[in-house]
């Protein structure tokens, strides 16, 4: 057993000399030498698609309930201005929102490009009408 411990220690020390010592020997760079910036310019538009794919399993009163939800948002960041120090002012716009929920209680789809009737709807998708306010 002691032989294994000594062997492990030798391997550990060898790894330190192989990887750590050369890294420490390299020249260091100060923060003033490196400037990381986005490089965006005023007037540019940056488009993003964000998808949340969620699977939920619940147990209630001995019954297992599986639910899936997929939410997709397409958004655009408009670069309004960029200062010399790299600080940016962005305006975000939600272009599209889609939600799909599958559960034993209901299957619901809501799409900002084709939303259900706004007022008085009894459709479960009407629960997502607040999303209308995000788009545009």
PDB file of C-alpha atoms in Angstrom:
ATOM      1  CA  UNK A   1       0.000   0.000   0.000  1.00  0.00           C
ATOM      2  CA  UNK A   2       2.856   2.342   0.882  1.00  0.00           C
ATOM      3  CA  UNK A   3       4.427   1.676  -2.530  1.00  0.00           C
ATOM      4  CA  UNK A   4       1.253   2.947  -4.241  1.00  0.00           C
ATOM      5  CA  UNK A   5       1.268   6.134  -2.178  1.00  0.00           C
ATOM      6  CA  UNK A   6       4.917   6.800  -3.074  1.00  0.00           C
ATOM      7  CA  UNK A   7       4.201   6.098  -6.753  1.00  0.00           C
ATOM      8  CA  UNK A   8       1.233   8.484  -6.706  1.00  0.00           C
ATOM      9  CA  UNK A   9       3.380  11.180  -5.084  1.00  0.00           C
ATOM     10  CA  UNK A  10       6.118  10.736  -7.703  1.00  0.00           C
ATOM     11  CA  UNK A  11       3.539  11.037 -10.507  1.00  0.00           C
ATOM     12  CA  UNK A  12       2.051  14.142  -8.893  1.00  0.00           C
ATOM     13  CA  UNK A  13       5.454  15.850  -8.549  1.00  0.00           C
ATOM     14  CA  UNK A  14       6.363  14.899 -12.120  1.00  0.00           C
ATOM     15  CA  UNK A  15       3.094  16.417 -13.359  1.00  0.00           C
ATOM     16  CA  UNK A  16       3.810  19.664 -11.523  1.00  0.00           C
ATOM     17  CA  UNK A  17       7.263  19.924 -13.072  1.00  0.00           C
ATOM     18  CA  UNK A  18       5.884  19.026 -16.493  1.00  0.00           C
ATOM     19  CA  UNK A  19       2.998  21.492 -16.581  1.00  0.00           C
ATOM     20  CA  UNK A  20       3.184  24.102 -13.822  1.00  0.00           C
ATOM     21  CA  UNK A  21       6.865  25.081 -13.865  1.00  0.00           C
ATOM     22  CA  UNK A  22       6.967  25.914 -17.613  1.00  0.00           C
ATOM     23  CA  UNK A  23       3.784  27.958 -17.203  1.00  0.00           C
ATOM     24  CA  UNK A  24       5.354  29.954 -14.371  1.00  0.00           C
ATOM     25  CA  UNK A  25       8.512  30.518 -16.391  1.00  0.00           C
ATOM     26  CA  UNK A  26       6.628  32.280 -19.200  1.00  0.00           C
ATOM     27  CA  UNK A  27       6.614  36.048 -19.283  1.00  0.00           C
ATOM     28  CA  UNK A  28       3.602  37.627 -17.697  1.00  0.00           C
ATOM     29  CA  UNK A  29       1.388  40.152 -19.431  1.00  0.00           C
ATOM     30  CA  UNK A  30      -0.110  43.051 -17.554  1.00  0.00           C
ATOM     31  CA  UNK A  31      -3.692  44.186 -17.969  1.00  0.00           C
ATOM     32  CA  UNK A  32      -2.515  47.386 -19.649  1.00  0.00           C
ATOM     33  CA  UNK A  33      -0.979  45.329 -22.462  1.00  0.00           C
ATOM     34  CA  UNK A  34      -4.185  43.496 -23.368  1.00  0.00           C
ATOM     35  CA  UNK A  35      -7.491  45.156 -24.113  1.00  0.00           C
ATOM     36  CA  UNK A  36     -10.447  42.908 -24.723  1.00  0.00           C
ATOM     37  CA  UNK A  37     -13.285  44.704 -26.493  1.00  0.00           C
ATOM     38  CA  UNK A  38     -16.331  43.667 -28.431  1.00  0.00           C
ATOM     39  CA  UNK A  39     -15.457  45.871 -31.387  1.00  0.00           C
ATOM     40  CA  UNK A  40     -19.044  46.689 -32.360  1.00  0.00           C
ATOM     41  CA  UNK A  41     -19.829  49.872 -34.227  1.00  0.00           C
ATOM     42  CA  UNK A  42     -22.836  52.191 -33.937  1.00  0.00           C
ATOM     43  CA  UNK A  43     -25.603  51.164 -36.313  1.00  0.00           C
ATOM     44  CA  UNK A  44     -24.800  47.443 -36.198  1.00  0.00           C
ATOM     45  CA  UNK A  45     -27.524  44.929 -35.404  1.00  0.00           C
ATOM     46  CA  UNK A  46     -26.669  41.694 -33.602  1.00  0.00           C
ATOM     47  CA  UNK A  47     -29.242  38.917 -33.910  1.00  0.00           C
ATOM     48  CA  UNK A  48     -29.630  36.137 -31.362  1.00  0.00           C
ATOM     49  CA  UNK A  49     -31.830  33.071 -31.019  1.00  0.00           C
ATOM     50  CA  UNK A  50     -32.255  31.712 -27.504  1.00  0.00           C
ATOM     51  CA  UNK A  51     -33.952  28.362 -26.948  1.00  0.00           C
ATOM     52  CA  UNK A  52     -34.934  26.955 -23.581  1.00  0.00           C
ATOM     53  CA  UNK A  53     -35.772  23.250 -23.709  1.00  0.00           C
ATOM     54  CA  UNK A  54     -37.112  22.148 -20.344  1.00  0.00           C
ATOM     55  CA  UNK A  55     -38.305  18.741 -19.232  1.00  0.00           C
ATOM     56  CA  UNK A  56     -40.018  18.414 -15.867  1.00  0.00           C
ATOM     57  CA  UNK A  57     -41.078  15.306 -13.970  1.00  0.00           C
ATOM     58  CA  UNK A  58     -43.282  15.710 -10.915  1.00  0.00           C
ATOM     59  CA  UNK A  59     -44.864  13.234  -8.583  1.00  0.00           C
ATOM     60  CA  UNK A  60     -48.134  14.302  -7.046  1.00  0.00           C
ATOM     61  CA  UNK A  61     -50.359  12.021  -4.967  1.00  0.00           C
ATOM     62  CA  UNK A  62     -48.459   9.009  -6.270  1.00  0.00           C
ATOM     63  CA  UNK A  63     -48.943   9.966  -9.926  1.00  0.00           C
ATOM     64  CA  UNK A  64     -45.972  10.865 -12.152  1.00  0.00           C
ATOM     65  CA  UNK A  65     -46.539  13.885 -14.379  1.00  0.00           C
ATOM     66  CA  UNK A  66     -44.128  14.625 -17.229  1.00  0.00           C
ATOM     67  CA  UNK A  67     -44.138  18.029 -18.878  1.00  0.00           C
ATOM     68  CA  UNK A  68     -41.973  19.533 -21.610  1.00  0.00           C
ATOM     69  CA  UNK A  69     -41.657  23.182 -22.528  1.00  0.00           C
ATOM     70  CA  UNK A  70     -39.733  24.692 -25.412  1.00  0.00           C
ATOM     71  CA  UNK A  71     -39.429  28.460 -25.546  1.00  0.00           C
ATOM     72  CA  UNK A  72     -37.633  30.184 -28.414  1.00  0.00           C
ATOM     73  CA  UNK A  73     -36.920  33.906 -28.557  1.00  0.00           C
ATOM     74  CA  UNK A  74     -35.325  35.764 -31.426  1.00  0.00           C
ATOM     75  CA  UNK A  75     -33.918  39.104 -30.326  1.00  0.00           C
ATOM     76  CA  UNK A  76     -31.884  41.866 -31.917  1.00  0.00           C
ATOM     77  CA  UNK A  77     -29.413  44.127 -30.153  1.00  0.00           C
ATOM     78  CA  UNK A  78     -29.032  47.451 -31.952  1.00  0.00           C
ATOM     79  CA  UNK A  79     -25.738  49.225 -31.196  1.00  0.00           C
ATOM     80  CA  UNK A  80     -26.746  52.827 -30.501  1.00  0.00           C
ATOM     81  CA  UNK A  81     -23.351  54.169 -29.463  1.00  0.00           C
ATOM     82  CA  UNK A  82     -19.850  53.090 -28.440  1.00  0.00           C
ATOM     83  CA  UNK A  83     -17.560  55.220 -26.271  1.00  0.00           C
ATOM     84  CA  UNK A  84     -13.777  55.283 -26.548  1.00  0.00           C
ATOM     85  CA  UNK A  85     -13.504  53.130 -23.409  1.00  0.00           C
ATOM     86  CA  UNK A  86     -15.632  50.428 -25.093  1.00  0.00           C
ATOM     87  CA  UNK A  87     -18.837  51.142 -23.174  1.00  0.00           C
ATOM     88  CA  UNK A  88     -21.845  50.497 -25.413  1.00  0.00           C
ATOM     89  CA  UNK A  89     -25.468  51.532 -25.400  1.00  0.00           C
ATOM     90  CA  UNK A  90     -27.689  48.808 -26.857  1.00  0.00           C
ATOM     91  CA  UNK A  91     -31.401  48.734 -27.620  1.00  0.00           C
ATOM     92  CA  UNK A  92     -32.884  45.230 -27.408  1.00  0.00           C
ATOM     93  CA  UNK A  93     -35.879  44.186 -29.498  1.00  0.00           C
ATOM     94  CA  UNK A  94     -37.756  40.903 -29.224  1.00  0.00           C
ATOM     95  CA  UNK A  95     -38.488  39.918 -32.817  1.00  0.00           C
ATOM     96  CA  UNK A  96     -40.272  36.593 -32.252  1.00  0.00           C
ATOM     97  CA  UNK A  97     -41.376  34.472 -29.302  1.00  0.00           C
ATOM     98  CA  UNK A  98     -42.621  30.889 -29.486  1.00  0.00           C
ATOM     99  CA  UNK A  99     -43.748  28.700 -26.609  1.00  0.00           C
ATOM    100  CA  UNK A 100     -44.803  25.062 -26.724  1.00  0.00           C
ATOM    101  CA  UNK A 101     -45.918  23.159 -23.629  1.00  0.00           C
ATOM    102  CA  UNK A 102     -46.833  19.471 -23.631  1.00  0.00           C
ATOM    103  CA  UNK A 103     -48.369  18.084 -20.459  1.00  0.00           C
ATOM    104  CA  UNK A 104     -51.137  15.680 -19.473  1.00  0.00           C
ATOM    105  CA  UNK A 105     -53.356  18.683 -18.682  1.00  0.00           C
ATOM    106  CA  UNK A 106     -52.968  20.449 -22.052  1.00  0.00           C
ATOM    107  CA  UNK A 107     -50.816  20.877 -25.125  1.00  0.00           C
ATOM    108  CA  UNK A 108     -50.272  24.582 -25.690  1.00  0.00           C
ATOM    109  CA  UNK A 109     -48.585  26.499 -28.490  1.00  0.00           C
ATOM    110  CA  UNK A 110     -48.176  30.259 -28.629  1.00  0.00           C
ATOM    111  CA  UNK A 111     -46.423  32.077 -31.469  1.00  0.00           C
ATOM    112  CA  UNK A 112     -46.002  35.843 -31.596  1.00  0.00           C
ATOM    113  CA  UNK A 113     -46.295  35.691 -35.392  1.00  0.00           C
ATOM    114  CA  UNK A 114     -49.731  34.049 -35.121  1.00  0.00           C
ATOM    115  CA  UNK A 115     -51.114  34.667 -31.605  1.00  0.00           C
ATOM    116  CA  UNK A 116     -54.613  33.567 -30.592  1.00  0.00           C
ATOM    117  CA  UNK A 117     -57.370  36.142 -30.200  1.00  0.00           C
ATOM    118  CA  UNK A 118     -56.403  38.533 -27.439  1.00  0.00           C
ATOM    119  CA  UNK A 119     -59.556  39.281 -25.480  1.00  0.00           C
ATOM    120  CA  UNK A 120     -61.945  36.750 -24.022  1.00  0.00           C
ATOM    121  CA  UNK A 121     -60.119  33.670 -25.252  1.00  0.00           C
ATOM    122  CA  UNK A 122     -60.567  30.558 -23.146  1.00  0.00           C
ATOM    123  CA  UNK A 123     -57.720  28.769 -24.909  1.00  0.00           C
ATOM    124  CA  UNK A 124     -54.867  27.719 -22.592  1.00  0.00           C
ATOM    125  CA  UNK A 125     -52.565  29.601 -24.991  1.00  0.00           C
ATOM    126  CA  UNK A 126     -54.262  32.825 -23.847  1.00  0.00           C
ATOM    127  CA  UNK A 127     -52.200  32.483 -20.652  1.00  0.00           C
ATOM    128  CA  UNK A 128     -49.229  33.653 -22.716  1.00  0.00           C
ATOM    129  CA  UNK A 129     -50.905  36.807 -24.053  1.00  0.00           C
ATOM    130  CA  UNK A 130     -48.606  38.904 -21.841  1.00  0.00           C
ATOM    131  CA  UNK A 131     -45.815  37.952 -24.280  1.00  0.00           C
ATOM    132  CA  UNK A 132     -47.414  40.250 -26.894  1.00  0.00           C
ATOM    133  CA  UNK A 133     -45.998  43.181 -24.925  1.00  0.00           C
ATOM    134  CA  UNK A 134     -42.433  41.912 -25.419  1.00  0.00           C
ATOM    135  CA  UNK A 135     -42.471  41.702 -29.202  1.00  0.00           C
ATOM    136  CA  UNK A 136     -41.696  44.698 -31.357  1.00  0.00           C
TER     137      UNK A 136
END
